[in-house]
Amino acid sequence: MINEEISKEIVQGTKEGITMAIQFSKEYGQIQDYFSEKFKDSNFSLSKLMPEKNEIQLKDLYKKGQLKEIDVSKKDLAEFKKELNRNGVKFSLMEDKATKDYVAFFQADNVKIVEVALRKAIEKTNTKERGKESIKKQIDKFKNLAKENPLKDIAKAKDKNIDLDR
């Protein structure tokens, strides 16, 4: 009885959410038109408010000026892209068929930023690979530390009125 009521409420909420999403997507075009009319002179675009991806095509990047390249391993690629997007660096990726790794192209003036981003990406992937130490190992480690601790023996001896200083 109660489960049926809860499931009906969930279905109703889901329907309302879907209809709101559809309505928003329909109105998004109208909102874009409204703002573009309102701010014709200021080059305002609603898409500028959305987070942008900084990966662009190589030919477009080449048109902008001198390029530099850096090799990126496949395992570091996702974190590297996140770091470059976070720092606002325009870049282009190309897969090296021989090594199955990637080559990242970017503007020459962004060299330092890209080096720092690559270092951070490698560091993050290495920490993810190492993972966390298991809880059983941590418990065993602390048990061994507690056994080796002489203060515990002294406290027990004081409770039993035994003199350890012989």
Short mmCIF file of N, CA and C in Angstrom, two decimals:
data_model
loop_
_atom_site.label_atom_id
_atom_site.label_comp_id
_atom_site.label_asym_id
_atom_site.label_seq_id
_atom_site.Cartn_x
_atom_site.Cartn_y
_atom_site.Cartn_z
N MET A 1 0.82 -1.18 0.00
CA MET A 1 0.00 0.00 0.00
C MET A 1 0.87 1.26 0.00
N ILE A 2 1.76 1.32 0.99
CA ILE A 2 2.62 2.49 1.10
C ILE A 2 3.62 2.52 -0.05
N ASN A 3 4.14 1.33 -0.40
CA ASN A 3 5.11 1.27 -1.49
C ASN A 3 4.50 1.73 -2.81
N GLU A 4 3.23 1.39 -3.03
CA GLU A 4 2.56 1.82 -4.25
C GLU A 4 2.42 3.34 -4.29
N GLU A 5 2.09 3.93 -3.16
CA GLU A 5 1.95 5.39 -3.09
C GLU A 5 3.30 6.06 -3.33
N ILE A 6 4.33 5.53 -2.74
CA ILE A 6 5.67 6.11 -2.93
C ILE A 6 6.10 5.98 -4.38
N SER A 7 5.86 4.83 -4.97
CA SER A 7 6.26 4.65 -6.38
C SER A 7 5.45 5.57 -7.29
N LYS A 8 4.17 5.79 -6.98
CA LYS A 8 3.37 6.72 -7.78
C LYS A 8 3.93 8.14 -7.66
N GLU A 9 4.33 8.54 -6.45
CA GLU A 9 4.90 9.87 -6.25
C GLU A 9 6.22 10.02 -7.01
N ILE A 10 7.02 8.97 -7.01
CA ILE A 10 8.30 9.01 -7.72
C ILE A 10 8.06 9.13 -9.22
N VAL A 11 7.12 8.35 -9.75
CA VAL A 11 6.81 8.42 -11.18
C VAL A 11 6.29 9.79 -11.53
N GLN A 12 5.43 10.36 -10.69
CA GLN A 12 4.88 11.69 -10.95
C GLN A 12 5.99 12.74 -10.93
N GLY A 13 6.90 12.64 -9.96
CA GLY A 13 8.02 13.58 -9.90
C GLY A 13 8.93 13.47 -11.11
N THR A 14 9.15 12.25 -11.57
CA THR A 14 9.97 12.03 -12.75
C THR A 14 9.32 12.63 -13.98
N LYS A 15 8.02 12.43 -14.11
CA LYS A 15 7.30 13.00 -15.25
C LYS A 15 7.41 14.53 -15.25
N GLU A 16 7.24 15.11 -14.06
CA GLU A 16 7.33 16.57 -13.96
C GLU A 16 8.74 17.05 -14.31
N GLY A 17 9.74 16.32 -13.87
CA GLY A 17 11.12 16.69 -14.19
C GLY A 17 11.40 16.62 -15.67
N ILE A 18 10.90 15.58 -16.32
CA ILE A 18 11.11 15.43 -17.76
C ILE A 18 10.39 16.53 -18.52
N THR A 19 9.15 16.83 -18.12
CA THR A 19 8.42 17.90 -18.82
C THR A 19 9.10 19.24 -18.62
N MET A 20 9.65 19.48 -17.43
CA MET A 20 10.37 20.73 -17.20
C MET A 20 11.63 20.81 -18.07
N ALA A 21 12.32 19.68 -18.22
CA ALA A 21 13.53 19.67 -19.05
C ALA A 21 13.18 19.92 -20.51
N ILE A 22 12.10 19.33 -20.98
CA ILE A 22 11.66 19.54 -22.37
C ILE A 22 11.26 21.00 -22.57
N GLN A 23 10.53 21.53 -21.61
CA GLN A 23 10.09 22.93 -21.70
C GLN A 23 11.30 23.86 -21.70
N PHE A 24 12.30 23.57 -20.86
CA PHE A 24 13.49 24.41 -20.82
C PHE A 24 14.23 24.35 -22.15
N SER A 25 14.35 23.16 -22.72
CA SER A 25 15.07 23.05 -23.99
C SER A 25 14.34 23.80 -25.10
N LYS A 26 13.01 23.83 -25.06
CA LYS A 26 12.26 24.60 -26.05
C LYS A 26 12.45 26.10 -25.82
N GLU A 27 12.43 26.50 -24.56
CA GLU A 27 12.55 27.91 -24.24
C GLU A 27 13.97 28.42 -24.34
N TYR A 28 14.95 27.53 -24.34
CA TYR A 28 16.36 27.94 -24.43
C TYR A 28 16.60 28.74 -25.70
N GLY A 29 16.03 28.27 -26.81
CA GLY A 29 16.17 29.00 -28.08
C GLY A 29 15.54 30.38 -27.99
N GLN A 30 14.37 30.48 -27.34
CA GLN A 30 13.71 31.76 -27.19
C GLN A 30 14.53 32.69 -26.28
N ILE A 31 15.12 32.13 -25.24
CA ILE A 31 15.95 32.93 -24.34
C ILE A 31 17.18 33.44 -25.09
N GLN A 32 17.80 32.58 -25.88
CA GLN A 32 18.98 32.97 -26.67
C GLN A 32 18.60 34.11 -27.63
N ASP A 33 17.46 33.97 -28.30
CA ASP A 33 17.01 35.03 -29.21
C ASP A 33 16.75 36.33 -28.47
N TYR A 34 16.11 36.24 -27.30
CA TYR A 34 15.80 37.43 -26.51
C TYR A 34 17.07 38.17 -26.12
N PHE A 35 18.03 37.44 -25.58
CA PHE A 35 19.27 38.08 -25.14
C PHE A 35 20.08 38.60 -26.33
N SER A 36 20.07 37.89 -27.43
CA SER A 36 20.83 38.39 -28.59
C SER A 36 20.20 39.67 -29.13
N GLU A 37 18.87 39.78 -29.06
CA GLU A 37 18.19 41.02 -29.46
C GLU A 37 18.53 42.13 -28.47
N LYS A 38 18.49 41.80 -27.20
CA LYS A 38 18.69 42.79 -26.15
C LYS A 38 20.12 43.34 -26.14
N PHE A 39 21.08 42.45 -26.39
CA PHE A 39 22.48 42.85 -26.29
C PHE A 39 23.19 42.72 -27.64
N LYS A 40 22.62 43.26 -28.69
CA LYS A 40 23.21 43.16 -30.03
C LYS A 40 24.60 43.80 -30.08
N ASP A 41 24.73 44.94 -29.46
CA ASP A 41 25.98 45.69 -29.56
C ASP A 41 27.10 45.11 -28.70
N SER A 42 26.76 44.39 -27.66
CA SER A 42 27.79 43.95 -26.71
C SER A 42 28.33 42.55 -27.01
N ASN A 43 27.91 41.93 -28.10
CA ASN A 43 28.36 40.57 -28.47
C ASN A 43 28.08 39.56 -27.36
N PHE A 44 26.94 39.69 -26.70
CA PHE A 44 26.56 38.77 -25.65
C PHE A 44 26.01 37.49 -26.25
N SER A 45 26.39 36.37 -25.65
CA SER A 45 25.86 35.09 -26.08
C SER A 45 25.62 34.24 -24.84
N LEU A 46 24.48 33.57 -24.81
CA LEU A 46 24.16 32.72 -23.67
C LEU A 46 25.13 31.55 -23.60
N SER A 47 25.67 31.15 -24.73
CA SER A 47 26.61 30.04 -24.73
C SER A 47 27.93 30.41 -24.06
N LYS A 48 28.21 31.71 -23.91
CA LYS A 48 29.43 32.12 -23.21
C LYS A 48 29.33 31.81 -21.72
N LEU A 49 28.12 31.69 -21.21
CA LEU A 49 27.93 31.36 -19.81
C LEU A 49 28.17 29.89 -19.54
N MET A 50 28.08 29.06 -20.55
CA MET A 50 28.29 27.63 -20.41
C MET A 50 29.79 27.35 -20.39
N PRO A 51 30.23 26.33 -19.63
CA PRO A 51 31.67 26.03 -19.63
C PRO A 51 32.10 25.55 -21.01
N GLU A 52 33.24 26.04 -21.45
CA GLU A 52 33.68 25.72 -22.79
C GLU A 52 34.78 24.67 -22.77
N LYS A 53 34.86 23.92 -23.83
CA LYS A 53 35.94 22.97 -24.02
C LYS A 53 37.01 23.68 -24.83
N ASN A 54 38.22 23.55 -24.41
CA ASN A 54 39.30 24.27 -25.05
C ASN A 54 40.01 23.45 -26.12
N GLU A 55 39.54 22.23 -26.35
CA GLU A 55 40.14 21.42 -27.40
C GLU A 55 39.59 21.88 -28.75
N ILE A 56 40.49 22.28 -29.63
CA ILE A 56 40.07 22.75 -30.95
C ILE A 56 40.85 21.98 -32.01
N GLN A 57 40.46 22.17 -33.26
CA GLN A 57 41.13 21.46 -34.34
C GLN A 57 42.53 22.01 -34.55
N LEU A 58 43.40 21.14 -35.02
CA LEU A 58 44.80 21.49 -35.19
C LEU A 58 44.99 22.61 -36.22
N LYS A 59 44.21 22.57 -37.29
CA LYS A 59 44.37 23.61 -38.31
C LYS A 59 43.97 24.98 -37.77
N ASP A 60 42.96 25.05 -36.91
CA ASP A 60 42.56 26.32 -36.31
C ASP A 60 43.63 26.82 -35.33
N LEU A 61 44.22 25.88 -34.62
CA LEU A 61 45.28 26.24 -33.69
C LEU A 61 46.52 26.71 -34.44
N TYR A 62 46.80 26.10 -35.57
CA TYR A 62 47.97 26.46 -36.38
C TYR A 62 47.84 27.88 -36.93
N LYS A 63 46.61 28.28 -37.25
CA LYS A 63 46.38 29.62 -37.80
C LYS A 63 46.72 30.72 -36.79
N LYS A 64 46.61 30.40 -35.50
CA LYS A 64 46.79 31.41 -34.46
C LYS A 64 48.25 31.71 -34.16
N GLY A 65 49.18 30.87 -34.59
CA GLY A 65 50.59 31.17 -34.34
C GLY A 65 51.44 29.95 -34.15
N GLN A 66 52.61 30.16 -33.57
CA GLN A 66 53.60 29.11 -33.41
C GLN A 66 53.09 28.05 -32.44
N LEU A 67 53.32 26.78 -32.77
CA LEU A 67 52.84 25.66 -31.96
C LEU A 67 54.00 24.95 -31.29
N LYS A 68 53.71 24.37 -30.15
CA LYS A 68 54.62 23.47 -29.44
C LYS A 68 53.88 22.16 -29.25
N GLU A 69 54.62 21.12 -28.99
CA GLU A 69 53.99 19.82 -28.78
C GLU A 69 54.58 19.14 -27.57
N ILE A 70 53.79 18.22 -27.01
CA ILE A 70 54.24 17.45 -25.85
C ILE A 70 53.58 16.08 -25.92
N ASP A 71 54.33 15.03 -25.56
CA ASP A 71 53.79 13.68 -25.58
C ASP A 71 53.05 13.42 -24.27
N VAL A 72 51.88 12.78 -24.40
CA VAL A 72 51.06 12.47 -23.24
C VAL A 72 50.68 11.00 -23.32
N SER A 73 50.88 10.28 -22.22
CA SER A 73 50.51 8.86 -22.23
C SER A 73 48.99 8.73 -22.15
N LYS A 74 48.51 7.59 -22.57
CA LYS A 74 47.07 7.37 -22.64
C LYS A 74 46.43 7.39 -21.25
N LYS A 75 47.16 6.90 -20.24
CA LYS A 75 46.59 6.85 -18.89
C LYS A 75 46.48 8.24 -18.25
N ASP A 76 47.33 9.18 -18.67
CA ASP A 76 47.30 10.53 -18.11
C ASP A 76 46.41 11.48 -18.91
N LEU A 77 45.86 11.02 -20.02
CA LEU A 77 45.16 11.90 -20.95
C LEU A 77 43.95 12.59 -20.34
N ALA A 78 43.11 11.85 -19.64
CA ALA A 78 41.87 12.44 -19.09
C ALA A 78 42.19 13.54 -18.09
N GLU A 79 43.11 13.28 -17.17
CA GLU A 79 43.48 14.30 -16.18
C GLU A 79 44.16 15.49 -16.85
N PHE A 80 44.96 15.22 -17.88
CA PHE A 80 45.65 16.29 -18.60
C PHE A 80 44.65 17.22 -19.27
N LYS A 81 43.62 16.64 -19.90
CA LYS A 81 42.59 17.46 -20.56
C LYS A 81 41.85 18.31 -19.53
N LYS A 82 41.55 17.73 -18.35
CA LYS A 82 40.87 18.47 -17.31
C LYS A 82 41.70 19.66 -16.85
N GLU A 83 42.99 19.42 -16.67
CA GLU A 83 43.87 20.51 -16.21
C GLU A 83 43.98 21.61 -17.26
N LEU A 84 44.09 21.24 -18.54
CA LEU A 84 44.19 22.25 -19.59
C LEU A 84 42.89 23.06 -19.68
N ASN A 85 41.75 22.39 -19.59
CA ASN A 85 40.47 23.10 -19.62
C ASN A 85 40.33 24.01 -18.41
N ARG A 86 40.81 23.54 -17.25
CA ARG A 86 40.73 24.35 -16.03
C ARG A 86 41.57 25.62 -16.17
N ASN A 87 42.70 25.51 -16.87
CA ASN A 87 43.59 26.66 -17.03
C ASN A 87 43.29 27.49 -18.26
N GLY A 88 42.34 27.06 -19.09
CA GLY A 88 41.93 27.84 -20.24
C GLY A 88 42.91 27.80 -21.41
N VAL A 89 43.65 26.72 -21.54
CA VAL A 89 44.62 26.58 -22.61
C VAL A 89 43.95 25.95 -23.82
N LYS A 90 44.10 26.56 -24.97
CA LYS A 90 43.59 25.99 -26.22
C LYS A 90 44.59 24.94 -26.67
N PHE A 91 44.10 23.75 -26.99
CA PHE A 91 44.99 22.66 -27.37
C PHE A 91 44.32 21.75 -28.39
N SER A 92 45.14 20.91 -29.00
CA SER A 92 44.64 19.93 -29.94
C SER A 92 45.39 18.63 -29.69
N LEU A 93 44.69 17.51 -29.79
CA LEU A 93 45.29 16.20 -29.54
C LEU A 93 45.33 15.38 -30.82
N MET A 94 46.41 14.61 -30.97
CA MET A 94 46.53 13.71 -32.10
C MET A 94 47.13 12.41 -31.57
N GLU A 95 46.55 11.28 -31.99
CA GLU A 95 47.04 9.99 -31.53
C GLU A 95 48.23 9.55 -32.37
N ASP A 96 49.27 9.10 -31.71
CA ASP A 96 50.44 8.56 -32.38
C ASP A 96 50.16 7.07 -32.63
N LYS A 97 50.06 6.67 -33.89
CA LYS A 97 49.68 5.31 -34.24
C LYS A 97 50.72 4.29 -33.78
N ALA A 98 51.98 4.65 -33.80
CA ALA A 98 53.04 3.70 -33.46
C ALA A 98 53.05 3.36 -31.97
N THR A 99 52.97 4.37 -31.13
CA THR A 99 53.07 4.15 -29.69
C THR A 99 51.73 4.08 -28.98
N LYS A 100 50.65 4.41 -29.66
CA LYS A 100 49.30 4.44 -29.08
C LYS A 100 49.16 5.49 -27.97
N ASP A 101 50.10 6.41 -27.92
CA ASP A 101 50.00 7.55 -27.01
C ASP A 101 49.53 8.77 -27.79
N TYR A 102 49.44 9.90 -27.12
CA TYR A 102 48.92 11.10 -27.76
C TYR A 102 49.96 12.21 -27.78
N VAL A 103 49.81 13.09 -28.74
CA VAL A 103 50.64 14.28 -28.84
C VAL A 103 49.70 15.47 -28.70
N ALA A 104 50.02 16.35 -27.75
CA ALA A 104 49.21 17.53 -27.52
C ALA A 104 49.91 18.73 -28.14
N PHE A 105 49.18 19.48 -28.96
CA PHE A 105 49.69 20.70 -29.57
C PHE A 105 49.04 21.89 -28.87
N PHE A 106 49.83 22.94 -28.67
CA PHE A 106 49.32 24.13 -27.99
C PHE A 106 50.15 25.33 -28.42
N GLN A 107 49.69 26.52 -28.05
CA GLN A 107 50.39 27.75 -28.39
C GLN A 107 51.72 27.82 -27.64
N ALA A 108 52.71 28.43 -28.29
CA ALA A 108 54.05 28.50 -27.71
C ALA A 108 54.08 29.31 -26.43
N ASP A 109 53.19 30.27 -26.28
CA ASP A 109 53.21 31.11 -25.08
C ASP A 109 52.60 30.41 -23.86
N ASN A 110 52.05 29.23 -24.03
CA ASN A 110 51.43 28.49 -22.92
C ASN A 110 52.31 27.35 -22.43
N VAL A 111 53.59 27.36 -22.73
CA VAL A 111 54.47 26.23 -22.42
C VAL A 111 54.50 25.95 -20.93
N LYS A 112 54.70 26.96 -20.12
CA LYS A 112 54.82 26.77 -18.66
C LYS A 112 53.52 26.22 -18.07
N ILE A 113 52.41 26.75 -18.53
CA ILE A 113 51.11 26.29 -18.03
C ILE A 113 50.90 24.82 -18.37
N VAL A 114 51.26 24.44 -19.59
CA VAL A 114 51.07 23.05 -20.03
C VAL A 114 52.00 22.12 -19.25
N GLU A 115 53.22 22.54 -18.98
CA GLU A 115 54.13 21.71 -18.20
C GLU A 115 53.59 21.47 -16.79
N VAL A 116 53.08 22.51 -16.17
CA VAL A 116 52.50 22.37 -14.83
C VAL A 116 51.27 21.47 -14.87
N ALA A 117 50.44 21.65 -15.89
CA ALA A 117 49.24 20.81 -16.02
C ALA A 117 49.61 19.35 -16.21
N LEU A 118 50.63 19.08 -17.00
CA LEU A 118 51.06 17.69 -17.22
C LEU A 118 51.61 17.09 -15.92
N ARG A 119 52.38 17.87 -15.17
CA ARG A 119 52.91 17.39 -13.90
C ARG A 119 51.78 17.04 -12.94
N LYS A 120 50.77 17.93 -12.86
CA LYS A 120 49.62 17.68 -11.98
C LYS A 120 48.85 16.45 -12.43
N ALA A 121 48.67 16.29 -13.73
CA ALA A 121 47.92 15.14 -14.26
C ALA A 121 48.64 13.84 -13.94
N ILE A 122 49.94 13.81 -14.11
CA ILE A 122 50.71 12.60 -13.81
C ILE A 122 50.64 12.29 -12.32
N GLU A 123 50.74 13.31 -11.51
CA GLU A 123 50.66 13.12 -10.06
C GLU A 123 49.30 12.56 -9.65
N LYS A 124 48.23 13.09 -10.22
CA LYS A 124 46.89 12.61 -9.88
C LYS A 124 46.68 11.17 -10.31
N THR A 125 47.13 10.81 -11.52
CA THR A 125 46.94 9.43 -11.97
C THR A 125 47.78 8.47 -11.15
N ASN A 126 48.97 8.89 -10.71
CA ASN A 126 49.79 8.02 -9.87
C ASN A 126 49.14 7.79 -8.52
N THR A 127 48.54 8.82 -7.94
CA THR A 127 47.87 8.64 -6.65
C THR A 127 46.64 7.77 -6.79
N LYS A 128 45.95 7.87 -7.91
CA LYS A 128 44.78 7.01 -8.14
C LYS A 128 45.21 5.56 -8.30
N GLU A 129 46.33 5.32 -8.98
CA GLU A 129 46.81 3.95 -9.19
C GLU A 129 47.25 3.31 -7.88
N ARG A 130 47.90 4.10 -7.03
CA ARG A 130 48.35 3.55 -5.75
C ARG A 130 47.17 3.14 -4.90
N GLY A 131 46.13 3.93 -4.92
CA GLY A 131 44.93 3.62 -4.16
C GLY A 131 45.15 3.79 -2.67
N LYS A 132 44.17 3.35 -1.92
CA LYS A 132 44.24 3.45 -0.48
C LYS A 132 44.70 2.13 0.12
N GLU A 133 45.35 2.23 1.26
CA GLU A 133 45.77 1.03 1.98
C GLU A 133 44.53 0.38 2.58
N SER A 134 44.49 -0.94 2.56
CA SER A 134 43.30 -1.61 3.06
C SER A 134 43.15 -1.37 4.56
N ILE A 135 41.93 -1.42 5.02
CA ILE A 135 41.64 -1.14 6.42
C ILE A 135 42.21 -2.23 7.31
N LYS A 136 42.19 -3.47 6.84
CA LYS A 136 42.77 -4.56 7.64
C LYS A 136 44.26 -4.33 7.86
N LYS A 137 44.95 -3.88 6.83
CA LYS A 137 46.39 -3.61 6.97
C LYS A 137 46.62 -2.46 7.95
N GLN A 138 45.77 -1.45 7.89
CA GLN A 138 45.90 -0.32 8.81
C GLN A 138 45.68 -0.77 10.25
N ILE A 139 44.67 -1.62 10.48
CA ILE A 139 44.37 -2.11 11.82
C ILE A 139 45.54 -2.93 12.34
N ASP A 140 46.07 -3.83 11.50
CA ASP A 140 47.21 -4.65 11.91
C ASP A 140 48.42 -3.79 12.25
N LYS A 141 48.65 -2.76 11.45
CA LYS A 141 49.78 -1.86 11.69
C LYS A 141 49.64 -1.18 13.05
N PHE A 142 48.44 -0.69 13.36
CA PHE A 142 48.24 -0.01 14.64
C PHE A 142 48.26 -0.99 15.82
N LYS A 143 47.83 -2.25 15.60
CA LYS A 143 47.92 -3.25 16.66
C LYS A 143 49.38 -3.52 16.99
N ASN A 144 50.21 -3.65 15.94
CA ASN A 144 51.64 -3.89 16.16
C ASN A 144 52.28 -2.71 16.88
N LEU A 145 51.89 -1.50 16.50
CA LEU A 145 52.42 -0.32 17.18
C LEU A 145 52.01 -0.31 18.66
N ALA A 146 50.79 -0.71 18.92
CA ALA A 146 50.31 -0.73 20.30
C ALA A 146 51.04 -1.80 21.11
N LYS A 147 51.36 -2.95 20.51
CA LYS A 147 52.09 -4.01 21.21
C LYS A 147 53.51 -3.56 21.53
N GLU A 148 54.11 -2.82 20.63
CA GLU A 148 55.49 -2.38 20.82
C GLU A 148 55.60 -1.19 21.76
N ASN A 149 54.51 -0.57 22.09
CA ASN A 149 54.52 0.64 22.91
C ASN A 149 54.82 0.27 24.37
N PRO A 150 55.94 0.75 24.94
CA PRO A 150 56.28 0.40 26.34
C PRO A 150 55.39 1.11 27.36
N LEU A 151 54.77 2.20 26.98
CA LEU A 151 53.91 2.92 27.94
C LEU A 151 52.75 2.06 28.39
N LYS A 152 52.29 1.20 27.54
CA LYS A 152 51.17 0.34 27.89
C LYS A 152 51.59 -0.63 29.00
N ASP A 153 52.80 -1.19 28.89
CA ASP A 153 53.29 -2.11 29.90
C ASP A 153 53.47 -1.42 31.25
N ILE A 154 53.95 -0.19 31.22
CA ILE A 154 54.15 0.57 32.44
C ILE A 154 52.81 0.86 33.11
N ALA A 155 51.83 1.20 32.30
CA ALA A 155 50.50 1.48 32.86
C ALA A 155 49.91 0.23 33.49
N LYS A 156 50.08 -0.93 32.85
CA LYS A 156 49.57 -2.18 33.43
C LYS A 156 50.30 -2.52 34.72
N ALA A 157 51.61 -2.30 34.71
CA ALA A 157 52.40 -2.61 35.90
C ALA A 157 52.00 -1.72 37.07
N LYS A 158 51.72 -0.46 36.81
CA LYS A 158 51.29 0.44 37.87
C LYS A 158 49.95 0.01 38.44
N ASP A 159 49.08 -0.49 37.55
CA ASP A 159 47.77 -0.95 38.02
C ASP A 159 47.92 -2.17 38.92
N LYS A 160 48.92 -3.03 38.65
CA LYS A 160 49.11 -4.24 39.42
C LYS A 160 50.10 -4.02 40.57
N ASN A 161 50.62 -2.80 40.73
CA ASN A 161 51.58 -2.45 41.78
C ASN A 161 52.87 -3.24 41.64
N ILE A 162 53.34 -3.44 40.42
CA ILE A 162 54.59 -4.13 40.17
C ILE A 162 55.64 -3.09 39.82
N ASP A 163 56.84 -3.25 40.38
CA ASP A 163 57.93 -2.32 40.12
C ASP A 163 58.76 -2.86 38.95
N LEU A 164 58.83 -2.07 37.85
CA LEU A 164 59.57 -2.47 36.66
C LEU A 164 61.02 -1.99 36.69
N ASP A 165 61.39 -1.16 37.64
CA ASP A 165 62.72 -0.55 37.66
C ASP A 165 63.75 -1.45 38.34
N ARG A 166 63.57 -2.61 38.66
CA ARG A 166 64.43 -3.60 39.31
C ARG A 166 65.77 -3.11 39.56
#
